[in-house]
Tab-separated table of C-alpha atoms and ligand atoms in Angstrom:
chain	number	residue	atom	x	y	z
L	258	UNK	CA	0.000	0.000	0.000
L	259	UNK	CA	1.193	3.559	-1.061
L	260	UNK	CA	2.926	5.180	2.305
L	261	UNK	CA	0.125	8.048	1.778
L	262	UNK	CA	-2.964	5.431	1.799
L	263	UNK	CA	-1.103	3.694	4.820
L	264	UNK	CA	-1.185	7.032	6.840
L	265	UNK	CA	-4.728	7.589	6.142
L	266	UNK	CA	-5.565	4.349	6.931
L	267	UNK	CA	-3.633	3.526	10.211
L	268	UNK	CA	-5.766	5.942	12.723
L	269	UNK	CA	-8.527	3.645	11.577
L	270	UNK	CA	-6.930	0.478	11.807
L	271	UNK	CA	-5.676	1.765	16.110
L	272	UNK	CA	-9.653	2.088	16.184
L	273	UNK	CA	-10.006	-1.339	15.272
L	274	UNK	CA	-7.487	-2.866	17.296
L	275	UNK	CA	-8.680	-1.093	20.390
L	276	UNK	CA	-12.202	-2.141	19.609
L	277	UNK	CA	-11.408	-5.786	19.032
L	278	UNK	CA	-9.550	-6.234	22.479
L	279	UNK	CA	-12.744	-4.457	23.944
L	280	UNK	CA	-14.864	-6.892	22.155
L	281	UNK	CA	-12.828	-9.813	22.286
L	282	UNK	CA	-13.371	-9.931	18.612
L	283	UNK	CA	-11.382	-11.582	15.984
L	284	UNK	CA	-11.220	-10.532	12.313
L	285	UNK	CA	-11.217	-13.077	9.848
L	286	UNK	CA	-11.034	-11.879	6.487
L	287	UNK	CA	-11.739	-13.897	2.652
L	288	UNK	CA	-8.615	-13.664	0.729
L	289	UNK	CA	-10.367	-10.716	-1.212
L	290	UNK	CA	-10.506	-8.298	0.891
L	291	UNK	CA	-8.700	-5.271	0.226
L	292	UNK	CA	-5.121	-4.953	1.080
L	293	UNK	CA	-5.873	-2.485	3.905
L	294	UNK	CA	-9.117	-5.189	5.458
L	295	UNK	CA	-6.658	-8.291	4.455
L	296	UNK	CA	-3.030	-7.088	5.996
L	297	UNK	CA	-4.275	-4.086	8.113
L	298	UNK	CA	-7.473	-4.695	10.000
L	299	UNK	CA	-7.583	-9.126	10.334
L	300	UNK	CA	-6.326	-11.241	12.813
L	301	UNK	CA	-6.710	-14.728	10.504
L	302	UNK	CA	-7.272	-14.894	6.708
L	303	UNK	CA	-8.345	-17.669	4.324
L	304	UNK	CA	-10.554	-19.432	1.426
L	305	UNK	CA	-13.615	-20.252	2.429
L	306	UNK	CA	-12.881	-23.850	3.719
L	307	UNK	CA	-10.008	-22.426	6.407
L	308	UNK	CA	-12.570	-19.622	7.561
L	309	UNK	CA	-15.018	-22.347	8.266
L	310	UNK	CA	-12.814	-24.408	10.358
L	311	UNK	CA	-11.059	-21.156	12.088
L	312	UNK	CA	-14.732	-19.643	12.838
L	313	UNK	CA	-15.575	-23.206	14.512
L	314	UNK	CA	-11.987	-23.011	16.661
L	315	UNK	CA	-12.165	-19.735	17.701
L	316	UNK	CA	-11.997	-18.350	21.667
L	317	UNK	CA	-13.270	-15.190	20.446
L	318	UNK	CA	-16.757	-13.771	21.832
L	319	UNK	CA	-17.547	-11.686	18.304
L	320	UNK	CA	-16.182	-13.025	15.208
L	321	UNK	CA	-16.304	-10.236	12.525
L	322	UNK	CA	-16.967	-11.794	8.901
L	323	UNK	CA	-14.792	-9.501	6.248
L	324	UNK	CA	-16.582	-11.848	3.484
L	325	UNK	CA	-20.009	-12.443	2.143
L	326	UNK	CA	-22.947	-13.671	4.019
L	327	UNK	CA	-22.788	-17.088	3.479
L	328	UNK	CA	-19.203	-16.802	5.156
L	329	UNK	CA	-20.629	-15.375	8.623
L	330	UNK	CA	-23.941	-17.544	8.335
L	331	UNK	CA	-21.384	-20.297	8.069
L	332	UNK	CA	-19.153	-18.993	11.010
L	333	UNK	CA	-22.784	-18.889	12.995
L	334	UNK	CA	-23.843	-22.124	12.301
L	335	UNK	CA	-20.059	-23.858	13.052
L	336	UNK	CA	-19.910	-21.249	16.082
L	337	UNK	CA	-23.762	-20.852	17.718
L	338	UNK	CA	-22.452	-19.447	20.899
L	339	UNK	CA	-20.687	-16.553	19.337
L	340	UNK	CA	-21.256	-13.168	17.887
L	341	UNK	CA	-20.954	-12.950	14.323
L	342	UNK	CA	-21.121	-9.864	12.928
L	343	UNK	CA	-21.323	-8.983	8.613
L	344	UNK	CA	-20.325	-5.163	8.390
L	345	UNK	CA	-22.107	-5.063	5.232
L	346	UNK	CA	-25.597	-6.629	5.116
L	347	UNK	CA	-25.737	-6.510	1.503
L	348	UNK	CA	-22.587	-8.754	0.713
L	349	UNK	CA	-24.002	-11.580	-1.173
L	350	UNK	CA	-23.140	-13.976	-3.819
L	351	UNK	CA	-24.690	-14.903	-7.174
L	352	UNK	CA	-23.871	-18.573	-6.476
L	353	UNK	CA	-25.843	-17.806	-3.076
L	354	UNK	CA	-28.585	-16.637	-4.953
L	355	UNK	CA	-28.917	-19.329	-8.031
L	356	UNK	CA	-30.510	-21.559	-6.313
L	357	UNK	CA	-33.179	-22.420	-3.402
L	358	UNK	CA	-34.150	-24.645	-0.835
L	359	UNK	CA	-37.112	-25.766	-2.606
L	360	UNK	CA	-35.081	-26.284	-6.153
L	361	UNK	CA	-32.559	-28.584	-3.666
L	362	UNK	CA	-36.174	-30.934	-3.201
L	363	UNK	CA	-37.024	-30.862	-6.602
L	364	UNK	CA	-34.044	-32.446	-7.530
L	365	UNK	CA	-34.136	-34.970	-4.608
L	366	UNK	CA	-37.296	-35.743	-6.257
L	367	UNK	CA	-36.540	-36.062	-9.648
L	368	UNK	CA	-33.023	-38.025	-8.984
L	369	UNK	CA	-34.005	-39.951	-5.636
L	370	UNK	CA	-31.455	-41.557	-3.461
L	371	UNK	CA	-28.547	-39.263	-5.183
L	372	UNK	CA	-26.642	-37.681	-2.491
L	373	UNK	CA	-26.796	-33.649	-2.748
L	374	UNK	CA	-23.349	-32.247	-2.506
L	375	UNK	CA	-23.667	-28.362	-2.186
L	376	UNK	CA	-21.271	-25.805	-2.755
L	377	UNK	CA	-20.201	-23.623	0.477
L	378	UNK	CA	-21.682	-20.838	-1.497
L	379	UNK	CA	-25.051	-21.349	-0.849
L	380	UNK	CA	-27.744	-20.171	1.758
L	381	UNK	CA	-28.093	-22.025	5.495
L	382	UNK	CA	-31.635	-23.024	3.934
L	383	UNK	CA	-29.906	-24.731	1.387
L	384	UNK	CA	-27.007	-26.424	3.061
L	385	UNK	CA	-30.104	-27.612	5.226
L	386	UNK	CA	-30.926	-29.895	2.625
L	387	UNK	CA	-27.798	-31.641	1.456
L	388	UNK	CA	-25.898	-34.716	2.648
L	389	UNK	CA	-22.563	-32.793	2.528
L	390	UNK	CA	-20.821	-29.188	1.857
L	391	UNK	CA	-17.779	-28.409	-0.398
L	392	UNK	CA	-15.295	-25.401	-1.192
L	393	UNK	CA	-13.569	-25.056	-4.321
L	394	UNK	CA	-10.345	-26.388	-2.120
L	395	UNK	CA	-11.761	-29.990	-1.306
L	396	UNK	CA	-14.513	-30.227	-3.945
L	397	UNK	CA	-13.030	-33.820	-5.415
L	398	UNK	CA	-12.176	-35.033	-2.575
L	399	UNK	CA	-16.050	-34.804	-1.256
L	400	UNK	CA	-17.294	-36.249	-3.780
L	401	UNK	CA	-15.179	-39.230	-3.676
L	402	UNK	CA	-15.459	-39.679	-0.265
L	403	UNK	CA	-19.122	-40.705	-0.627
L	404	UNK	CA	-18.442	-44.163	-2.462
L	405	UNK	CA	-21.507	-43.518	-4.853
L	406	UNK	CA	-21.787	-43.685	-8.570
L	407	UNK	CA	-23.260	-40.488	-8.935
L	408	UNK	CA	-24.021	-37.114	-7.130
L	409	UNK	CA	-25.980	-34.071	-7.565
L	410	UNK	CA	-23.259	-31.201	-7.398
L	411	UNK	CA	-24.567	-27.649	-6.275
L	412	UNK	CA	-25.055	-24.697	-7.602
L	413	UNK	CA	-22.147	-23.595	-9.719
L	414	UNK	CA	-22.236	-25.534	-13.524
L	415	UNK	CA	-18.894	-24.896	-13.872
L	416	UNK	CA	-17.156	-26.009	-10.353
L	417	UNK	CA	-19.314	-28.656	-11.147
L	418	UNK	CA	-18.145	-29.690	-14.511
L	419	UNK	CA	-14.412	-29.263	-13.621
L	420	UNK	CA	-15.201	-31.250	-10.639
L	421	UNK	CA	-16.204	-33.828	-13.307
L	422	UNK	CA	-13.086	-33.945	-15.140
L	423	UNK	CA	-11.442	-35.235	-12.019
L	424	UNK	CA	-13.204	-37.929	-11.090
L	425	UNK	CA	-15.175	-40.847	-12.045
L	426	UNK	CA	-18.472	-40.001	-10.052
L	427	UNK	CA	-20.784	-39.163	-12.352
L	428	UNK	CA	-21.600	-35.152	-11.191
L	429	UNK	CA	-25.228	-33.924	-12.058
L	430	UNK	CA	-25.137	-29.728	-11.948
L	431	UNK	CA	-27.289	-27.144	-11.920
L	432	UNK	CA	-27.048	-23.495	-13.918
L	433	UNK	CA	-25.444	-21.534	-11.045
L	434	UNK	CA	-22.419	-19.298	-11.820
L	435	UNK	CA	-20.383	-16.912	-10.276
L	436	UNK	CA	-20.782	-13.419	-11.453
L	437	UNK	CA	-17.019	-12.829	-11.361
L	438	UNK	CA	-15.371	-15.516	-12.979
L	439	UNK	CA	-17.861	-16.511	-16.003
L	440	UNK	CA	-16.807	-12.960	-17.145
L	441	UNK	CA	-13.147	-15.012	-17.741
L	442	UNK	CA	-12.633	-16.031	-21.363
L	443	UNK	CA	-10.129	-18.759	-22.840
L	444	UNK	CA	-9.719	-16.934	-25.821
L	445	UNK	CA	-8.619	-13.652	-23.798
L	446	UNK	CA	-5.954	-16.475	-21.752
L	447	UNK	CA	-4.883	-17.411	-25.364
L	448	UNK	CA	-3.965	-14.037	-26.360
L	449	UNK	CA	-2.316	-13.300	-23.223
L	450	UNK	CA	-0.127	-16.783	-23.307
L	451	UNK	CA	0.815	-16.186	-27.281
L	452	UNK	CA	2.207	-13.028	-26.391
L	453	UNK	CA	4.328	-14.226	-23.166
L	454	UNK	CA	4.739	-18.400	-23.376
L	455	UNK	CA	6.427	-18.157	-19.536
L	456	UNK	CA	3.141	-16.346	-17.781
L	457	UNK	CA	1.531	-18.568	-15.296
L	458	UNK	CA	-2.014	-19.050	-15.594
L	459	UNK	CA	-3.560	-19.925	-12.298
L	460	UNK	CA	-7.622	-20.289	-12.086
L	461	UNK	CA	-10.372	-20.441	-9.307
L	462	UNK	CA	-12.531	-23.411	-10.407
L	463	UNK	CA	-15.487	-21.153	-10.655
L	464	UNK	CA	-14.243	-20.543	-14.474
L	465	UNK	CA	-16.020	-21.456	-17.584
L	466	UNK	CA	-14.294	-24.684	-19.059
L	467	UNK	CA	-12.593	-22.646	-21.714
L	468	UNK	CA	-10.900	-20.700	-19.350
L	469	UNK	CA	-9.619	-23.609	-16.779
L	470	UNK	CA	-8.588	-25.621	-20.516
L	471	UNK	CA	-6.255	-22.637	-21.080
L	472	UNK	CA	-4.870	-22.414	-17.124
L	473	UNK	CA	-1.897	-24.391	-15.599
L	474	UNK	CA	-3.402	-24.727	-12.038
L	475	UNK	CA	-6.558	-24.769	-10.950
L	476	UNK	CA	-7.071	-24.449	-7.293
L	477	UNK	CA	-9.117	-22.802	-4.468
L	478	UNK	CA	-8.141	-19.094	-3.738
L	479	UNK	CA	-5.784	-19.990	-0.968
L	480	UNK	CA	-4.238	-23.394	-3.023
L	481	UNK	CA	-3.647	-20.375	-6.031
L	482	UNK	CA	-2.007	-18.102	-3.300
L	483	UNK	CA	0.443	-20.988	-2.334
L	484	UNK	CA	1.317	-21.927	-5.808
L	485	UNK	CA	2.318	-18.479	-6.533
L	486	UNK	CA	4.656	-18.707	-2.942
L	487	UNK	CA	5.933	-21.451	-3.765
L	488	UNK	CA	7.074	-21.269	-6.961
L	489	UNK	CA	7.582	-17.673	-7.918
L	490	UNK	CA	6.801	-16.958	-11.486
L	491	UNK	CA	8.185	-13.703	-13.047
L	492	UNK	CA	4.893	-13.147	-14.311
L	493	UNK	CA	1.631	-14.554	-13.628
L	494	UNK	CA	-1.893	-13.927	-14.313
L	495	UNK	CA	-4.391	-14.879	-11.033
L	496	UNK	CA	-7.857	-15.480	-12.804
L	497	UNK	CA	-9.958	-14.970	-10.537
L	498	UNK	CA	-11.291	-11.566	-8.005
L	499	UNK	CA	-9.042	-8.531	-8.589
L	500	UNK	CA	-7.156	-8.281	-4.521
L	501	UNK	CA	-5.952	-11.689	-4.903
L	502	UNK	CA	-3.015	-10.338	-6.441
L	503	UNK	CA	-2.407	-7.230	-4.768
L	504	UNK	CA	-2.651	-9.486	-1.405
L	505	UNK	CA	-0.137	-11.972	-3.219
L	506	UNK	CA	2.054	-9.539	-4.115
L	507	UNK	CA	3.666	-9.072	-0.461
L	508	UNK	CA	4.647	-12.601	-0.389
L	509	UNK	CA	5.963	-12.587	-3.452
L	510	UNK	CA	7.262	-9.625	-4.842
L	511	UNK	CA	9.324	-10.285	-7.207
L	512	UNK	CA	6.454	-11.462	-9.575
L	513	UNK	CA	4.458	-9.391	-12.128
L	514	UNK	CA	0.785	-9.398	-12.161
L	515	UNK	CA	-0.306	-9.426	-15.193
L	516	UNK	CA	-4.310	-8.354	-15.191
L	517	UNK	CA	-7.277	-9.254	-16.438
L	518	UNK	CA	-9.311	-9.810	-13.239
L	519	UNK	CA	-12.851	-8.747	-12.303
L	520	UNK	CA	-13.934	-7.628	-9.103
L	521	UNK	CA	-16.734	-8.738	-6.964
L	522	UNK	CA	-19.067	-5.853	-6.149
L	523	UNK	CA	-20.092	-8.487	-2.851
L	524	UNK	CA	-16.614	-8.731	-1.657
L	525	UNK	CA	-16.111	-4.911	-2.281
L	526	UNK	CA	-19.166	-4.168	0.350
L	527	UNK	CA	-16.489	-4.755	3.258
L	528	UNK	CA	-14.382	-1.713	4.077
L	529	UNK	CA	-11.943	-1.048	6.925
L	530	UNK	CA	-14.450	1.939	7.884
L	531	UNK	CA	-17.318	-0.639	8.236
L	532	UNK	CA	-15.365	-2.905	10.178
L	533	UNK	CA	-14.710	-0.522	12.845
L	534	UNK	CA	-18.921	0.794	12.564
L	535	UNK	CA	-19.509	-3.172	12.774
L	536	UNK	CA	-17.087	-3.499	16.182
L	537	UNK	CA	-18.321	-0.329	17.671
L	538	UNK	CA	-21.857	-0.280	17.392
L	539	UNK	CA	-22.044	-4.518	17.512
L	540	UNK	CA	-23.993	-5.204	13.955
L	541	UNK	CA	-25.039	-6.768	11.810
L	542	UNK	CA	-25.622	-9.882	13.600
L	543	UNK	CA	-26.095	-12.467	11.576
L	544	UNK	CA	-28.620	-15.097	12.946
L	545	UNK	CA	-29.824	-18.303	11.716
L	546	UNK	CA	-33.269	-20.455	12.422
L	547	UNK	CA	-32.250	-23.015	15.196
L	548	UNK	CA	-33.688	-25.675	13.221
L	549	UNK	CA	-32.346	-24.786	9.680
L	550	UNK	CA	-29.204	-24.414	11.826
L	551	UNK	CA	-28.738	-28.134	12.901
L	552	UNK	CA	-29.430	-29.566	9.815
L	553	UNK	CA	-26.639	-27.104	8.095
L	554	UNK	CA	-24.774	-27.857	10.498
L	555	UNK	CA	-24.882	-31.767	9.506
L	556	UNK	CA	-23.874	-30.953	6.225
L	557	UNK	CA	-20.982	-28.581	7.160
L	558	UNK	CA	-19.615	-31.169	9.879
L	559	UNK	CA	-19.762	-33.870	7.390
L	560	UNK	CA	-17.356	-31.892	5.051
L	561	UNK	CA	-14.750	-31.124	7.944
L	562	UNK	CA	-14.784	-34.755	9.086
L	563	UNK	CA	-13.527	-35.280	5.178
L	564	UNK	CA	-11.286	-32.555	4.113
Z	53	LIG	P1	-12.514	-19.959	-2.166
Z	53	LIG	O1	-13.122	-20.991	-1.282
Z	53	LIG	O2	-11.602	-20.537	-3.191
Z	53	LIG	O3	-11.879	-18.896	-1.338
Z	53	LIG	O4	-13.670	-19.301	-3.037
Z	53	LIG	C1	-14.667	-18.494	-2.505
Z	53	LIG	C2	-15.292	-17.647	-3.513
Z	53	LIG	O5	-16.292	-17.020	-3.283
Z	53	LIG	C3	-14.673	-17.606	-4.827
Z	53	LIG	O6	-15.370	-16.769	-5.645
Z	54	LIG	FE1	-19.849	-15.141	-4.956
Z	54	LIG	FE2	-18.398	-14.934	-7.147
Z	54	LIG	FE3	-18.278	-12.997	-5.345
Z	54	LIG	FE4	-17.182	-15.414	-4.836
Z	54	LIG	S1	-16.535	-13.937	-6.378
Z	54	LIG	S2	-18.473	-14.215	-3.452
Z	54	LIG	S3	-18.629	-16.760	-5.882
Z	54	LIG	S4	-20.078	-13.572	-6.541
């Protein structure tokens, strides 16, 4: 961060601080968040999988979600006894909002004895309704792990058709997408690999087919951030929400970024000014039905057991 945005920034990041030991309040924080909510204002960051299990291990009284809603519903359900707060009520997801519990039902109906395997991006309603949950980091591995011919893979088409290439379990999808990364094309990946052979091209599974046939990894937000540790390409394009690679960047800085990216106007909801308003005046809490709760819960316990 520019020394000039770090100045401005830092009064409200002391706020925070002094507010979270108040609270006893932890910050975790999706790996795209800002760098100033990502470096500056969280105590533990992840993909969606490690804020799961660090929302369920927590000591904290208040956990504050810097993510969407169906991260802090999550961190609820895994965590009843604490506080979860969402700074921004209106952080959603498209993948959140593609599909319902009563569409989950239907297709219980229509394919009967299938096991529903359902996408952490998805509504407490609808993890209510499935055998298991999955993140883009374990997705294969879940599916496998139920020793069945088929499934019924939820919401996302194309998580679920990659998901599909990896295995033998036959995966049944539905039409969900992420708003973000169907905007990603192979052809534009084509272009940008004929003109530089050496860039890495390393995709979130939430990518049209085109665009993960083009790629060289495909992995979960946090398994793309390790790659890019790890091996540290000169250049590399991250296809997938735009602060991935400004948060990358710190741990590896001698690597280019090449762009495109696309940002998510969800993720973008959670500011460092909102996370203090959040701590300070304790909202919004984010609450879910007891009984949808347990049965979520199921689901989401049944993926940590796995992976
Ligand atoms: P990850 O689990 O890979 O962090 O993905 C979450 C997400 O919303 C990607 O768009
Ligand atoms: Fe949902 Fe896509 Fe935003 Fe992730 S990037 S939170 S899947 S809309």
């Amino acid at each position: 961060m520019p020394d000039a945005e770090a100045a401005l920034v830092s009064p409200l990041l002391e706020e925070i601080d002094e507010l979270k030991r108040e609270r006893n309040a932890v910050v975790l924080a999706h790996n795209y968040m800002t760098p100033d909510v990502f470096h500056g204002a969280a105590d533990l960051r992840g993909d969606s999988l490690e804020l799961a299990r660090l929302a369920a291990e927590t000591d904290a009284e208040v956990i504050v979600m810097a993510g969407v809603h169906f991260m802090a519903e999550t961190a609820k359900i895994l965590s009843p006894d604490r506080t979860v707060l969402i700074p921004d009520l209106r952080a959603g997801c498209s993948l959140a909002e593609s599909i319902t519990a009563a569409d989950v039902r239907g297709l219980r109906q229509r394919y009967p004895g299938v096991p529903v395997v359902t996408y952490v991006n998805t509504s407490a309603a609808v993890k209510a309704e499935s055998d298991i949950t999955c993140t883009s980091s374990n997705a294969v591995r879940i599916v496998e792990s139920l020793g069945v011919d088929r499934v019924l893979f939820l919401p996302d088409q194309y998580l679920a058709d990659w998901v599909d290439t990896q295995t033998d379990v036959e995966v049944i999808g539905w039409n969900g997408a992420c708003e973000v990364h169907e905007r990603f094309t192979g052809s534009e990946l084509d272009e940008l690999r004929a003109g530089d052979p050496e860039l890495a091209i390393i995709a979130h599974p939430e990518c049209p087919p085109d665009v993960l046939a083009a790629s060289d990894i495909v992995g979960s937000t946090s398994q793309m951030t390790a790659w890019v540790r790890e091996h540290q390409p000169a250049r590399a394009v991250l296809v997938t929400e735009c602060s991935m690679a400004d948060n990358v960047a710190r741990d590896a800085p001698d690597t280019e970024f090449v762009r495109p990216c696309n940002l998510c106007p969800h993720m973008k909801r959670i500011t460092v000014e909102n996370i203090r308003d959040a701590l300070s005046a304790m909202q919004h809490r984010v609450e879910v039905d007891e009984a949808v709760a347990d049965r979520a819960r199921s689901a989401l316990q049944a993926m940590l057991r796995v992976a």
